[in-house]
Amino acid sequence: MEYNFKDIEANWQKFWADNKTFAAKDDSAKEKYYVLDMFPYPSGAGLHVGHPLGYIASDIVARFKRHKGFNVLHPMGYDSFGLPAEQYAIQTGQHPKITTENNIAVYRKQLDKIGFSFDWDREVRTSNPDYYKWTQWIFIQLFNSWYNKNTNKAEPISNLISAFEAHGNANIQAHCDDDVKSFTAEQWKAFTEKEQSDVVMAYRMAYLGEAYVNWCPQLGTVLANDEIKDGLSERGGYPVERKLMKQWSMRITAYAQRLLDGLDTLDWTDSLKEAQRNWIGKSEGTSLKFKIVRHPELVSGSQEMLKQVQHDIEVFTTRPDTIFGVSFVTLAPEHELVNRLTTPENKLAVDAYVTQAKNRSERERQADINKITGVPTGSFVEHPFSGKQIPIWIGDYVLAGYGTGAVMAVPAHDSRDYSFAKQFGLPILEVVAGGDLEKESYDAKEGTLINSDFLNGLDVKAAMKKAISQIEANGLGKGKVNFRLRDAVFGRQRYWGEPIPIYYKNDIPYALSDSELPLVLPEVDKYLPTEDGEPPLARAKDWKYQNEFDYEHSTMPGWAGSSWYFLRYMDPHNGLAFADKKLADYWKQVDLYIGGSEHATGHLLYVRFWTKILNDLGHIAINEPAKKLINQGMIQGRSNFVYRLSPAMFVWGQNDENEKVNLPVIFLSKNINDKLKKKELTQFELDNIKEKAITNFKTLNPNFEFLNFEENIYTSAIHVDVNIVSNDILDEEAFISSREEYKNAVFIKEDDDNYICGHEVEKMSKSKYNVVTPDDIAEKFGSDTLRLYEMFLGPLEQSKPWNTNGITGVHGFLKKLWRLFYQNDAFTITHDEPTKAELKTLHKTIKKITEDIERFSFNTSVSNFMICVNELTDLKCNKKEILEPLLICLSPYAPHITEELWKQLGHTESIAFAQFPLVNEAFLIDDSINYPVSVNGKLKFTLELPATLTKEEVEVEVMKNEQTIKLLAGQQPKKVIVVHKKIVNMVV
RNA sequence: GCCCUGGUGGUGGAAUUGGUAGACACGCAGGACUUAAAAUCCUGUGUCUUCACGGACGUACGGGUUCAAGUCCCGUCUGGGGUACCA
C-alpha cells in the first residue's frame, strides 16, 4: 500500500470533527494548559503560507501537551471588525457583514485542511453581537471606574462620587485630567447635573475628552499612531493631519508604571519587552520653574496681564545637572503662554509661525524633520540660580503633548537644542567637560561639571543629586517622572465596529444598563460619513435611545474586541457574563501565546491594560494575559516585477493637450532595464526600443511625438502576479489577458526571446501579488508535509522568504516512515524484541524531541525525526515496540499519518491522547567514547576508549597511543587537559 | 540617531552549558534499477593544496581572553525589524 495522504488526511479530519476530539473539558482533574494564537483578520486574499507558521507551532505544543496529560484549551476565532471590509462596502455597497462571513468561510476551509486541533465549539467572532455585547459591557466597566492613586488601582466610580459628597475632591489622589479644579462637598452638591457629569468625566477610565488626534480627511476617521506610516494612512496611503477633537479615550496612562513593572514577570523575548518599555517611555527628571521677567520693551499693560495669569514657565528636564548651561527656553507653538509673552514687535512673526506650525500636517512635520524652525517671543525668564536673563523662543521641535510643553535649552549637552542654537546664533555654554562643542553637542551623562557655580567639580551623577536638592530646597520644582505613553483614543468615525453603548440626554453622556446590551450595530443606507461630517451611524433611521435620545455615533477601534478575546474562549456561550468566574479561575491566563511581532506595542499593550483593569475591578484573578509569548517570524514573499516604459516621456497629440488616450504599454525585460538604469544601452538597443514604442503608440494615437526620447527614457517597476511567472520568465499571454490596459502590450525581450521579470523579497501581501496560499502544497504533498516543511524552514522566530525548494525532502521522509510499516504493499510489523541499537535510536529521539518542543525548536525536531527514520531504515526495524512510541512523538507534527498508522497497529482510540513516551536513560549509555585528541586545540585524530575509564586512565591511554607518540616526536607536552567523556587536548 | 535582532558551504539551516564547525535537508556530480521517465537506492560534495597518505585555511572584518572561541570581551562593517524632534 502506498502512502495515500489524500484519503488519510480527509478521513482523519472528518473523524476529529465528528468526534469533537479536541474539545476542551471545563471540568477536568487534569492540569490545564492554554495555547493561544493571535486570531486572524479574515481578509479577502485568504490565508497565505505565513499564517499557518505560528498556528502549526502552537498546534504542535497543544498536541504535545495533550500527550503529556494536560487538559488543553486551543481555540481559534476571527477578529472580524476592520477597515478592509468597510472599504469594500463603500466601493460595492455590499454589507461588511456579508463580506466578512464569506471571508471567514474561506479561512475556515483552509484552516481545516491543515489539520489543526482547534476546539471549534469555542470559536469567537468579534463582530458577533453575542460577543460584542461583552466588549460593550467592559467599556461600561471602564466608564464607571476611576484610578485611585492611594490604593493604586481602578475602583468603581460610585466610591468617588460618595467621596465628593462627603469631602469634595480635596483628599482624592487620582489619575485624572490635569485641569481638575478643587471643590468642597457643598460646592459639589450645588453643581448642576451637567457640571457634576463634566467633573466625573475627568476621572473616568473611559472618558470623553479633547485630544489631538490623527485625522484622515479622506477616510473620514481618526487613526492610531500605528496605523500611520510616514505620515500617511497605512491603509489607502492618504495624508493625515493633527486635529483637536472630542473623542472617547482610555486612561491607559494610569497604568504606565504597572505595565512597565509587569514586564519583569513575563517570559517574553527581550526585544518585545524592550519595545514595550520604549513605547511606555519612562523618563525620570525634574520639573523646574523659570520666573518670567519683564523685557525692557514690554509695555506695562502686558506685564500686568502677565502678573494676573502666571509668573513662571515650568519645564521638565532629565538633566538638572546642566542647569547652568541653559541659554534659552523653548515653548511649543501650542503653549498657552505664547500669546501673552509675545512682545508687540514680535507678534507678526510669532502669529505667522504658530499658524503655520498648527496647520502643518504630520507628513510635513516628518518630511522636514531636519529643518529647524523657530521664532523669539521677545520676552525673557530669569535663571533660577544665576539670575541671568534668558530669552524665550518658540520652536516646533518642542511637543505640546509631552512634559510641560516647554524645555530649558542646554545646547552644549542636547543635540536638538544644539541645532537650534546653531541655527539662530544662540550661545552654547559648556558645563560638562569632555566634548568638542565645535562639532556637536556632548550628550553623554558622564564627565565633570564646569562653569556651574555650586556644581563645579562634581561628576554628572553627583551634580544631578545636588541640583535636584537645591531646586527642591528653593521651591523651584521637584523630582518628577514622565511617560511617553499617551491615553488611547477609543473612538472612530466609522461604521464597521462595536457601537459605543452611550446615549446623550441634555448633552450629558449616560451608559446603557447591562440589560440593554448589546447595543446592536444599526443598518445604514451608506457606509460613508454624512454630508455634515457626522459618522456613518448618524445615518441610521430611528436609531435612538428610548426613541428620544441620540446614541454615540462613533464606534470602537479595532483593538477593542481583541483586548479580551482570550477570556471569552474560556466560556464562549455564556449569556450572563463575559466568562463564568469559576471557569476564568480554572483557565487563568494563557500559558503560551504565539503571534506576529507587529502587535508588540499595539494589541499586546492594550490586552495587558484591560486585563489589569478587570483584575482591579475584581472580575478576574489574573494580572497579565499571557505568561509566555513567542513572535513567529514573517514569511516573506518573492515578488516579481515588470518594467514599464514611463508615459511621462511622451507628449500627447497636438490637437488637444488634455486628450485622454490610452497610455503606451511597453515593457522592458529585466536585463535591458538594468542596462538602461546604468546607462549602458547601445544606440542600436535604444533605437529598437524607440521604434517599438512608436509602433505601439501610433496604434493608439497617430499624432504623437517623443519628448527628448534619449534623455527622458525611464521605467517604473510594477508588481506582476507571481502565478504567471515561472523561474522569472513571464507568461506573456497570461499577462496580456490579465488586464484590459495590457491588451496591446509590447515586450522588449532578452536575446533568448524570453521576458525576464525582476524580483525582490518582501512582505507577503495581496497588493504585491506575491501571496502563496498553503492550498497548492496541501493538494500536491498533503498537509502533514506542509506542517513539517513550514517547521523545517528554520527557527520559528526568524523571518524568512518562502520557497518550496526543500519540500521533497520532507515529503520523502514521510514516505520513508510509511515504508517502515509497509513493504511491498504488506503491513509488516512484528512483535519481536527490539535490539539495543534500535532502543538507543528510539530513546535518543524521544529525548531530543521532548527537549526541542520545550524550547520551541521545531526545525531541529524535524531533523531529529529524519535521523531516527534513517537509522531505523538502516537497521531494517519493523518492530511494534519501537515504532509505536515513535508515532506518538511524531503525532504533534504530522497528525494524520500517525493516526492512520496508529490505527493500523490495532488501536481503536485516537492517538491524540496516548501518553507521550518517557526517556529511559539506560538505553543511551555508550560502552565506549570516541575521544577527539587535539594538540594546541587543533584536532589531530580520534581515539575510541571504553566509557568506564577514569579521567586519569584516559590520559594514560592517550599518552601511550602510537599516534600520540608519532605526533609528539619525542617531545614532552607541557600540559595535558582531559575533559572527561568529552575531549583531550595537549599543549606543547 | 536610538533600541532590538541577525551575519556559518552553492542554498535553507545545525552546533542547547566555551570542548570534533557544517547535523538534517535541498541542489549539484557520478552510479544502480528501467526501453524510457517517475519513484527508489548507493557514492561523493566547505576552500586551497597533494598522484596519494596528508597538510594548510575556514563561522562578516580587526583585536583580545582561554589549554580550547561560531559561542565570552573590545572595536569596525553590514542585513532585517521597531522607533523617534519625548527634553
PDB file of C-alpha atoms (C1' of nucleotides) in Angstrom, chain A residues 271 274 317-318 369 397 399 402 407 416 484 793 795 798 805 809 819 859 863 866 870 938 977 982 985, chain B residues 3-5 12-16 19-20 23-26 39-41 57 67-68 83-87:
ATOM      1  CA  SER A 271      13.230  42.542  22.164  1.00  0.00           C
ATOM      2  CA  GLU A 274      12.181  46.405  25.171  1.00  0.00           C
ATOM      3  CA  THR A 317      14.253  68.130  32.283  1.00  0.00           C
ATOM      4  CA  THR A 318      16.165  64.902  32.732  1.00  0.00           C
ATOM      5  CA  ILE A 369      12.371  66.621  10.424  1.00  0.00           C
ATOM      6  CA  TYR A 397      10.748  70.703  17.993  1.00  0.00           C
ATOM      7  CA  LEU A 399       5.947  68.956  21.621  1.00  0.00           C
ATOM      8  CA  TYR A 402       4.931  65.840  26.330  1.00  0.00           C
ATOM      9  CA  VAL A 407      12.083  72.950  27.674  1.00  0.00           C
ATOM     10  CA  ARG A 416      18.288  69.268  19.403  1.00  0.00           C
ATOM     11  CA  ARG A 484       5.832  58.934  26.637  1.00  0.00           C
ATOM     12  CA  LEU A 793      12.218  26.043   7.129  1.00  0.00           C
ATOM     13  CA  PRO A 795      13.709  28.791  13.617  1.00  0.00           C
ATOM     14  CA  GLN A 798      13.166  34.133  12.307  1.00  0.00           C
ATOM     15  CA  ASN A 805      12.987  24.027  -2.564  1.00  0.00           C
ATOM     16  CA  GLY A 809      12.979  16.091   1.312  1.00  0.00           C
ATOM     17  CA  ARG A 819       7.853   2.108   4.366  1.00  0.00           C
ATOM     18  CA  ASN A 859      13.068  22.875  12.965  1.00  0.00           C
ATOM     19  CA  SER A 863      15.818  16.861  11.511  1.00  0.00           C
ATOM     20  CA  MET A 866      14.696  12.253   9.842  1.00  0.00           C
ATOM     21  CA  ASN A 870      17.108   6.936   8.546  1.00  0.00           C
ATOM     22  CA  LYS A 938      43.679  21.565  16.808  1.00  0.00           C
ATOM     23  CA  ILE A 977      43.924  18.502  29.520  1.00  0.00           C
ATOM     24  CA  LYS A 982      34.476  14.885  26.063  1.00  0.00           C
ATOM     25  CA  ASN A 985      43.956  18.439  24.455  1.00  0.00           C
TER      26      ASN A 985
ATOM     27  C1'   C B   3      16.585  50.182  20.756  1.00  0.00           C
ATOM     28  C1'   C B   4      16.161  45.035  19.378  1.00  0.00           C
ATOM     29  C1'   U B   5      17.934  41.058  16.061  1.00  0.00           C
ATOM     30  C1'   G B  12      17.673  26.622   3.972  1.00  0.00           C
ATOM     31  C1'   G B  13      19.919  25.806   8.288  1.00  0.00           C
ATOM     32  C1'   A B  14      22.585  22.610  12.855  1.00  0.00           C
ATOM     33  C1'   A B  15      26.164  23.023  16.830  1.00  0.00           C
ATOM     34  C1'   U B  16      21.116  23.794  23.987  1.00  0.00           C
ATOM     35  C1'   G B  19      35.098  21.182  24.036  1.00  0.00           C
ATOM     36  C1'   U B  20      35.443  17.022  16.862  1.00  0.00           C
ATOM     37  C1'   A B  23      23.942  17.710  11.692  1.00  0.00           C
ATOM     38  C1'   C B  24      19.390  17.290   8.678  1.00  0.00           C
ATOM     39  C1'   A B  25      17.596  18.697   4.004  1.00  0.00           C
ATOM     40  C1'   C B  26      17.880  20.958  -0.843  1.00  0.00           C
ATOM     41  C1'   A B  39       9.816   6.619  -7.950  1.00  0.00           C
ATOM     42  C1'   U B  40      13.613   4.278  -5.136  1.00  0.00           C
ATOM     43  C1'   C B  41      18.585   3.128  -3.726  1.00  0.00           C
ATOM     44  C1'   C B  57      42.991  27.693   5.780  1.00  0.00           C
ATOM     45  C1'   C B  67      44.685  24.507  27.093  1.00  0.00           C
ATOM     46  C1'   A B  68      40.378  25.225  23.719  1.00  0.00           C
ATOM     47  C1'   U B  83      11.021  53.718  16.989  1.00  0.00           C
ATOM     48  C1'   A B  84      11.762  58.958  17.091  1.00  0.00           C
ATOM     49  C1'   C B  85      12.489  66.287  17.490  1.00  0.00           C
ATOM     50  C1'   C B  86       9.872  62.560  24.356  1.00  0.00           C
ATOM     51  C1'   A B  87      13.718  67.438  26.756  1.00  0.00           C
TER      52        A B  87
END
